[in-house]
Structure formats: structure tokens, C-alpha cells
């Protein structure tokens, strides 16, 4: 057993597994996306330094109910959630960010076991190090093994773990914040199958998912009065200008949001406010825009319970239990790993 007084560095390991799970690159994806009809760019590129900070600001907006609803569920139900996987447990978090909300679950686990192994995965080693050192300072019973990598590379590295590294504990994997909503149905299925392959039967995966609701609530959450989400969207063009030698005039693109009822998703677009040509020196590329032509920059899928249990079933899990906030806007879904056939 580790001493209560062990210093954080003894309890912290940071791995940089070889990238290769996600072979795409910004330059190649921007070229492909701007040559597509209709034009489209992957939302994962929103999150440069400024984009990550703008997203944190979004989480504080009155219209963006998701973060508050998620916080409410964690405050009220963290203990029940942790207890639904028979312990002792270790916690893996996919996309840990600042890990602020995770504290509720860490604390709940530490009520039931003297020590906890927490395994955060994030693309940014800076935020991994910052958040890990903070957590280690607060919780003497915590040990952290962090993976600075994209999800797929980290999942592969975790899948190769020797059984001893699990120390006979069940795993609760976390995929919070409705990040599942930014994948298309096929992408979410391949991602969840990959998660399933590193879990053992009876391990759990907690999936945060935003629920279907009226467009009058959804659209303002993605098109706020202050224009923070508009800045978040247009920052993608600023990033292209900086990193790929582009000359997008950001003022000439408007943030547009629709709720696509048929697909059950919020869509974000950037619409050209006139005919224009943009040059990307770094890609040796010129792109023409017609008036009103759009770049589709993000989907944010909203779910109902039938879709969530189908998603679990299709990917080797079963939906064991769902928790809601008091206004039933958001859900936490415990997927348990079914035995592999
Ligand atoms: C990170 N993700 C879950 C957010 C969402 O709600 O789809 C990203 C976001 N885009 C605009 N606002 C928030």
C-alpha cells in the first residue's frame, strides 16, 4: 500500500504512446474538406489554445445548459454511479480536459476504497500535467497514469496492458460532456467498439449524452446572444490562416446553426457573405465561395433512450442504468461490457 505522504511525482506517470490511431492531419483534412461539395471541416480542429478557452467560456453561458445539467447529475449521483460497478475500481477518462467534474467521481470512489488509480487520456499533455498535479495534491490516495494521445492511440496502448496492471480492479471508463454527440453514428460505433475491446466483462463505460428536445432550447445553446459560439466556430478560419497560410476574411463568414430534426442533430455552419476566393498558401490551394455557400463545421447529435440502448447493444455493451438532471435535459448512461462471444 502506498504511504499517505507519498509526494505527487511518485504517484504520477505520463505516457506519450506512439500516435497512429488517428492518422489524419490538419493540412490534409482541410484540403479534403474544402474540396468537398458541400464543404465541410472536422470539428476536432476547433480545439487549438484559443478554441479550448472559447469552449470553456461556452460552458459558462446561460444558454449552454449541458455543463450545468451534467454537473447537477454528478453532484447528486456520483456515489450511486460509482457503486453500480462492484468495486474496487479504477477510473479511465477519455478526453479528461481540466478533469474538474471528474472530482465528484474520484471522491465518491475514495469513499469506498483507500486508494484509486485514475487514468486520464487527453490530446494535450499540458492540461494533463496541470490537472493531474492538482488532483494529486488534493487526494493523497490517488495515483495517476496519464496518456497524452488521441483516443484511438491511447485505447490501443491500454488494450495491450498486462492483466497485472489492472490490479484485479474493475474499470469504469468515462466519456463525458456529450462528446459522443460530435461523432457521426458510424464513428461513434467504431469508437465504442474500440473502447469495448480494452474492457473486460462487467467493466463499465459512463457516457454523457445530451437528450432530444425542442429546437427553441437547442438552437440558442449553439447560437448564444453574446456570440461566443460564433467566435468558437469562426476561430477555425483563424487557425487555418495561421497554420496553413490562409487569407480567410473572418468577418465575411457568418455562424449559422440549425436543428436538423431528421438526423436529430444540431448543425453548425459558416456561411460566406458574398462571392469570394480564399487562398491557402500552405496548401497551394485557391477556394471559391458563392454567396451563401456554407462550410459544415460541426454536428452535435441529441439522443433518446432507445437510441442509447441500441448504441450500447451494437457495440458489445448493454445499457444498465441512466441518470438525469432534474429538468431531464441531459443523461449519464452506464454501459456495462457484455461478455464477448
Ligand atoms: C464538445 N461538445 C460536446 C460540444 C457540443 O455541445 O457539441 C462542442 C460545442 N460546440 C458548440 N458549442 C459546444
Coordinates of C-alpha atoms and ligand atoms in Angstrom, one line a residue:
X1 CA 0.0 0.0 0.0
X2 CA 1.3 3.5 -0.8
X3 CA 2.0 5.9 2.0
X4 CA -0.4 8.7 2.5
X5 CA 2.6 11.0 2.5
X6 CA 4.0 9.9 -0.9
X7 CA 4.7 13.0 -3.0
X8 CA 2.7 13.7 -6.2
X9 CA 5.6 12.9 -8.6
X10 CA 5.9 9.4 -7.2
X11 CA 2.2 8.9 -7.9
X12 CA 2.2 10.4 -11.5
X13 CA 3.3 8.8 -14.8
X14 CA 2.8 10.4 -18.1
X15 CA 2.9 8.3 -21.3
X16 CA 3.1 9.5 -24.9
X17 CA 2.1 6.4 -26.8
X18 CA 3.2 6.5 -30.5
X19 CA 0.4 8.3 -32.4
X20 CA -1.0 6.3 -35.2
X21 CA -4.5 5.7 -34.1
X22 CA -5.6 8.8 -35.8
X23 CA -3.6 9.2 -39.0
X24 CA -5.3 12.4 -40.3
X25 CA -3.5 15.7 -40.3
X26 CA -4.9 19.2 -40.2
X27 CA -3.5 20.1 -43.6
X28 CA -4.8 17.0 -45.4
X29 CA -8.2 17.3 -43.7
X30 CA -8.6 21.0 -44.6
X31 CA -7.7 20.3 -48.2
X32 CA -10.1 17.4 -48.5
X33 CA -12.9 19.2 -46.6
X34 CA -12.7 22.4 -48.7
X35 CA -12.7 20.5 -51.9
X36 CA -15.9 18.5 -50.9
X37 CA -19.3 19.5 -52.0
X38 CA -20.8 20.7 -49.7
X39 CA -17.7 22.0 -48.0
X40 CA -17.1 20.5 -44.5
X41 CA -14.4 20.6 -41.8
X42 CA -13.9 18.1 -38.9
X43 CA -14.9 19.7 -35.5
X44 CA -11.9 18.2 -33.7
X45 CA -9.8 21.1 -35.1
X46 CA -11.8 23.7 -33.1
X47 CA -9.6 23.0 -30.1
X48 CA -6.4 25.0 -30.5
X49 CA -5.4 27.1 -27.5
X50 CA -7.9 29.8 -28.1
X51 CA -10.6 27.4 -29.2
X52 CA -10.2 25.4 -26.0
X53 CA -10.6 28.6 -24.0
X54 CA -13.6 29.7 -26.0
X55 CA -15.2 26.3 -25.3
X56 CA -14.6 26.8 -21.6
X57 CA -16.4 30.1 -22.0
X58 CA -19.3 28.4 -23.8
X59 CA -19.7 26.1 -20.8
X60 CA -20.4 29.2 -18.7
X61 CA -23.1 30.7 -21.0
X62 CA -26.6 30.9 -19.7
X63 CA -27.9 29.2 -23.0
X64 CA -25.5 26.3 -22.8
X65 CA -27.4 24.1 -20.3
X66 CA -25.3 21.0 -20.9
X67 CA -22.5 21.7 -18.5
X68 CA -24.8 22.7 -15.6
X69 CA -27.1 19.7 -16.2
X70 CA -24.1 17.4 -16.2
X71 CA -22.7 19.0 -13.0
X72 CA -26.1 18.5 -11.3
X73 CA -26.1 14.8 -12.1
X74 CA -22.6 14.4 -10.8
X75 CA -23.3 16.3 -7.6
X76 CA -26.4 14.3 -6.9
X77 CA -25.5 10.8 -8.2
X78 CA -21.7 10.3 -8.2
X79 CA -21.9 7.8 -5.3
X80 CA -24.6 5.8 -6.9
X81 CA -22.8 5.8 -10.2
X82 CA -19.5 4.5 -8.7
X83 CA -21.4 1.9 -6.6
X84 CA -23.2 0.5 -9.6
X85 CA -19.9 -1.1 -10.7
X86 CA -18.9 -3.5 -7.9
X87 CA -15.6 -2.2 -6.6
X88 CA -12.8 -1.7 -6.0
X89 CA -12.4 0.2 -9.3
X90 CA -10.0 2.2 -11.4
X91 CA -11.2 5.1 -13.5
X92 CA -10.2 5.8 -17.1
X93 CA -11.3 9.1 -18.6
X94 CA -11.3 9.7 -22.3
X95 CA -10.9 13.4 -23.0
X96 CA -10.2 14.5 -19.4
X97 CA -9.6 18.2 -20.1
X98 CA -9.4 20.0 -16.8
X99 CA -11.0 17.0 -15.0
X100 CA -12.9 19.4 -12.8
X101 CA -16.2 17.4 -12.9
X102 CA -14.3 14.1 -12.5
X103 CA -13.6 15.1 -8.9
X104 CA -17.1 14.1 -7.9
X105 CA -16.5 10.5 -9.1
X106 CA -12.9 10.4 -7.7
X107 CA -14.2 11.5 -4.3
X108 CA -17.1 9.0 -4.4
X109 CA -14.7 6.2 -5.3
X110 CA -12.3 7.2 -2.5
X111 CA -15.2 6.9 0.0
X112 CA -15.3 3.2 -0.7
X113 CA -11.7 2.3 -1.2
X114 CA -8.5 3.8 0.3
X115 CA -6.7 4.3 -3.0
X116 CA -7.7 5.0 -6.6
X117 CA -5.8 4.6 -9.9
X118 CA -7.0 7.3 -12.3
X119 CA -6.1 7.1 -15.9
X120 CA -6.8 10.3 -17.9
X121 CA -6.4 10.5 -21.6
X122 CA -6.1 13.8 -23.4
X123 CA -4.5 15.1 -26.5
X124 CA -2.9 18.0 -24.5
X125 CA 0.0 17.0 -22.2
X126 CA -0.1 20.5 -20.7
X127 CA -3.6 20.1 -19.5
X128 CA -2.9 16.5 -18.4
X129 CA 0.0 17.6 -16.3
X130 CA -1.7 20.6 -14.8
X131 CA -4.9 18.8 -13.9
X132 CA -3.1 15.7 -12.6
X133 CA -0.8 17.6 -10.2
X134 CA -3.8 19.5 -8.8
X135 CA -5.7 16.2 -8.2
X136 CA -2.7 14.6 -6.6
X137 CA -2.4 17.5 -4.3
X138 CA -6.0 17.3 -3.2
X139 CA -6.3 13.5 -2.9
X140 CA -3.4 11.6 -1.2
X141 CA -5.0 8.3 -2.0
X142 CA -4.8 8.9 -5.8
X143 CA -2.3 7.6 -8.3
X144 CA -2.4 8.8 -11.9
X145 CA -1.2 7.3 -15.1
X146 CA -1.9 9.8 -17.9
X147 CA -1.8 9.2 -21.6
X148 CA -1.2 12.2 -23.9
X149 CA -2.7 10.9 -27.2
X150 CA -5.7 10.8 -29.4
X151 CA -8.4 8.4 -28.2
X152 CA -7.5 5.6 -30.6
X153 CA -3.8 5.5 -29.8
X154 CA -4.5 5.6 -26.1
X155 CA -7.1 2.9 -26.3
X156 CA -4.7 0.7 -28.2
X157 CA -2.0 1.2 -25.6
X158 CA -4.5 0.5 -22.8
X159 CA -5.7 -2.6 -24.6
X160 CA -2.1 -4.0 -24.5
X161 CA -1.9 -3.6 -20.7
X162 CA -0.8 -6.8 -18.9
X163 CA -3.5 -8.1 -16.6
X164 CA -1.4 -7.2 -13.5
X165 CA -1.7 -3.5 -14.4
X166 CA -5.4 -3.8 -13.6
X167 CA -4.6 -5.0 -10.1
X168 CA -7.7 -7.1 -10.0
X169 CA -9.9 -4.0 -10.2
X170 CA -12.9 -3.3 -12.3
X171 CA -12.6 -0.4 -14.7
X172 CA -15.1 2.5 -15.1
X173 CA -14.3 4.3 -18.3
X174 CA -15.7 7.9 -18.6
X175 CA -16.7 9.6 -21.8
X176 CA -18.5 12.7 -20.5
X177 CA -19.6 16.1 -21.8
X178 CA -21.7 14.8 -24.7
X179 CA -18.6 14.3 -26.7
X180 CA -20.3 11.2 -28.2
X181 CA -22.6 13.7 -29.9
X182 CA -19.8 15.1 -32.1
X183 CA -19.3 11.7 -33.8
X184 CA -21.5 10.6 -36.7
X185 CA -23.4 7.4 -36.0
X186 CA -20.7 5.2 -37.7
X187 CA -17.8 7.0 -35.9
X188 CA -19.5 6.6 -32.5
X189 CA -19.9 2.9 -33.2
X190 CA -16.3 2.3 -34.2
X191 CA -15.1 4.4 -31.2
X192 CA -17.3 2.4 -28.7
X193 CA -16.2 -0.9 -30.2
X194 CA -12.6 0.2 -29.6
X195 CA -13.4 1.1 -26.0
X196 CA -15.2 -2.2 -25.6
X197 CA -12.1 -4.1 -26.8
X198 CA -10.0 -2.8 -23.9
X199 CA -12.6 -3.5 -21.3
X200 CA -13.3 -6.8 -19.5
X201 CA -16.9 -8.3 -19.0
X202 CA -18.6 -6.3 -16.2
X203 CA -16.4 -3.2 -16.5
X204 CA -18.4 -0.1 -17.2
X205 CA -18.4 2.9 -19.5
X206 CA -20.2 6.0 -18.4
X207 CA -21.4 8.0 -21.5
X208 CA -22.7 11.6 -21.1
X209 CA -25.3 12.3 -23.8
X210 CA -27.5 15.3 -24.5
X211 CA -31.2 14.5 -25.0
X212 CA -33.5 15.4 -27.8
X213 CA -35.6 18.5 -27.0
X214 CA -37.3 21.5 -28.6
X215 CA -35.3 23.4 -31.2
X216 CA -36.2 26.6 -29.2
X217 CA -33.9 25.3 -26.4
X218 CA -31.3 23.6 -28.6
X219 CA -30.6 26.4 -31.1
X220 CA -29.8 29.2 -28.6
X221 CA -27.4 26.8 -26.8
X222 CA -25.3 26.8 -30.0
X223 CA -26.1 30.4 -31.1
X224 CA -25.8 32.4 -27.9
X225 CA -26.6 36.1 -27.6
X226 CA -23.0 37.1 -26.7
X227 CA -21.6 35.5 -29.9
X228 CA -19.1 33.2 -28.0
X229 CA -20.1 30.1 -30.0
X230 CA -19.9 32.2 -33.2
X231 CA -16.3 33.1 -32.3
X232 CA -15.6 29.5 -31.5
X233 CA -16.8 28.5 -34.9
X234 CA -15.0 31.3 -36.8
X235 CA -11.8 30.6 -34.9
X236 CA -11.4 27.6 -37.2
X237 CA -10.8 30.0 -40.0
X238 CA -8.3 32.0 -37.9
X239 CA -6.5 28.7 -37.2
X240 CA -6.4 27.9 -40.9
X241 CA -5.0 31.4 -41.7
X242 CA -2.3 31.0 -39.0
X243 CA -1.3 27.4 -39.6
X244 CA -1.9 26.9 -43.3
X245 CA -1.1 30.4 -44.7
X246 CA -4.8 31.2 -45.4
X247 CA -6.3 34.6 -46.1
X248 CA -9.9 34.0 -44.9
X249 CA -11.6 37.3 -44.1
X250 CA -13.3 36.1 -40.9
X251 CA -15.8 38.9 -41.0
X252 CA -17.1 37.6 -44.3
X253 CA -18.3 34.3 -42.8
X254 CA -21.4 34.1 -40.6
X255 CA -22.1 31.5 -37.9
X256 CA -25.3 29.6 -38.7
X257 CA -27.0 27.0 -36.6
X258 CA -29.9 24.7 -37.5
X259 CA -31.6 21.8 -35.7
X260 CA -31.8 19.0 -38.3
X261 CA -34.9 17.2 -37.0
X262 CA -34.5 14.3 -39.4
X263 CA -31.0 13.4 -38.1
X264 CA -31.6 14.6 -34.6
X265 CA -28.6 16.9 -34.6
X266 CA -27.6 20.5 -34.3
X267 CA -25.5 21.6 -37.2
X268 CA -23.1 24.5 -37.2
X269 CA -22.1 26.1 -40.5
X270 CA -20.0 29.1 -41.7
X271 CA -21.8 30.9 -44.5
X272 CA -20.0 33.0 -47.0
X273 CA -21.4 36.6 -47.0
X274 CA -20.7 37.1 -50.7
X275 CA -18.8 35.7 -53.6
X276 CA -15.1 35.4 -52.6
X277 CA -11.9 33.5 -53.3
X278 CA -9.7 32.4 -50.5
X279 CA -6.0 31.4 -50.9
X280 CA -4.2 28.8 -48.7
X281 CA -0.5 29.3 -49.4
X282 CA 0.5 26.4 -47.2
X283 CA -1.7 24.1 -49.3
X284 CA -1.1 25.8 -52.7
X285 CA -4.8 26.0 -53.0
X286 CA -7.5 28.5 -54.0
X287 CA -11.0 28.0 -53.0
X288 CA -14.0 29.9 -54.4
X289 CA -17.2 30.6 -52.4
X290 CA -20.6 31.5 -53.9
X291 CA -22.8 33.9 -51.9
X292 CA -24.4 32.0 -49.1
X293 CA -22.3 28.9 -49.6
X294 CA -21.5 27.1 -46.4
X295 CA -18.8 25.1 -44.7
X296 CA -20.3 22.5 -42.4
X297 CA -18.2 22.6 -39.3
X298 CA -19.9 20.5 -36.6
X299 CA -22.7 18.1 -35.8
X300 CA -23.9 17.7 -32.3
X301 CA -26.2 14.7 -32.1
X302 CA -29.1 14.5 -29.5
X303 CA -30.3 11.2 -28.3
X304 CA -33.3 9.4 -26.9
X305 CA -33.1 6.3 -24.6
X306 CA -33.9 3.9 -27.4
X307 CA -31.0 5.2 -29.5
X308 CA -28.7 4.9 -26.5
X309 CA -29.6 1.3 -25.8
X310 CA -29.2 0.5 -29.4
X311 CA -25.8 2.1 -29.4
X312 CA -24.8 0.1 -26.4
X313 CA -26.1 -3.2 -27.9
X314 CA -24.4 -2.6 -31.3
X315 CA -21.0 -2.1 -29.7
X316 CA -20.8 -5.0 -27.2
X317 CA -22.4 -3.3 -24.2
X318 CA -25.7 -3.2 -22.5
X319 CA -27.3 0.0 -21.1
X320 CA -27.6 -0.8 -17.4
X321 CA -28.8 2.4 -16.0
X322 CA -29.5 6.1 -16.9
X323 CA -29.3 9.2 -14.6
X324 CA -30.9 12.5 -15.5
X325 CA -30.8 16.1 -14.2
X326 CA -33.9 17.4 -12.6
X327 CA -35.1 19.1 -15.9
X328 CA -34.3 15.8 -17.9
X329 CA -32.2 17.7 -20.4
X330 CA -29.1 15.6 -20.1
X331 CA -28.3 11.9 -19.3
X332 CA -25.5 9.8 -17.9
X333 CA -25.6 6.3 -19.3
X334 CA -23.9 3.3 -17.7
X335 CA -22.9 0.9 -20.4
X336 CA -21.7 -2.4 -19.0
X337 CA -19.4 -4.6 -21.0
X338 CA -21.3 -7.7 -22.1
X339 CA -19.2 -10.9 -22.4
X340 CA -17.5 -11.2 -25.8
X341 CA -18.9 -14.1 -27.9
Ligands
LIG1 C1 -17.6 19.3 -27.0 N1 -19.0 19.2 -27.5 C2 -19.7 18.2 -26.7 C3 -19.7 20.4 -27.6 C4 -21.2 20.2 -28.1 O1 -22.1 20.6 -27.4 O2 -21.4 19.6 -29.1 C5 -19.0 21.4 -28.6 C6 -19.7 22.6 -28.8 N2 -19.9 23.2 -30.0 C7 -20.5 24.3 -29.9 N3 -20.8 24.5 -28.6 C8 -20.3 23.4 -27.9

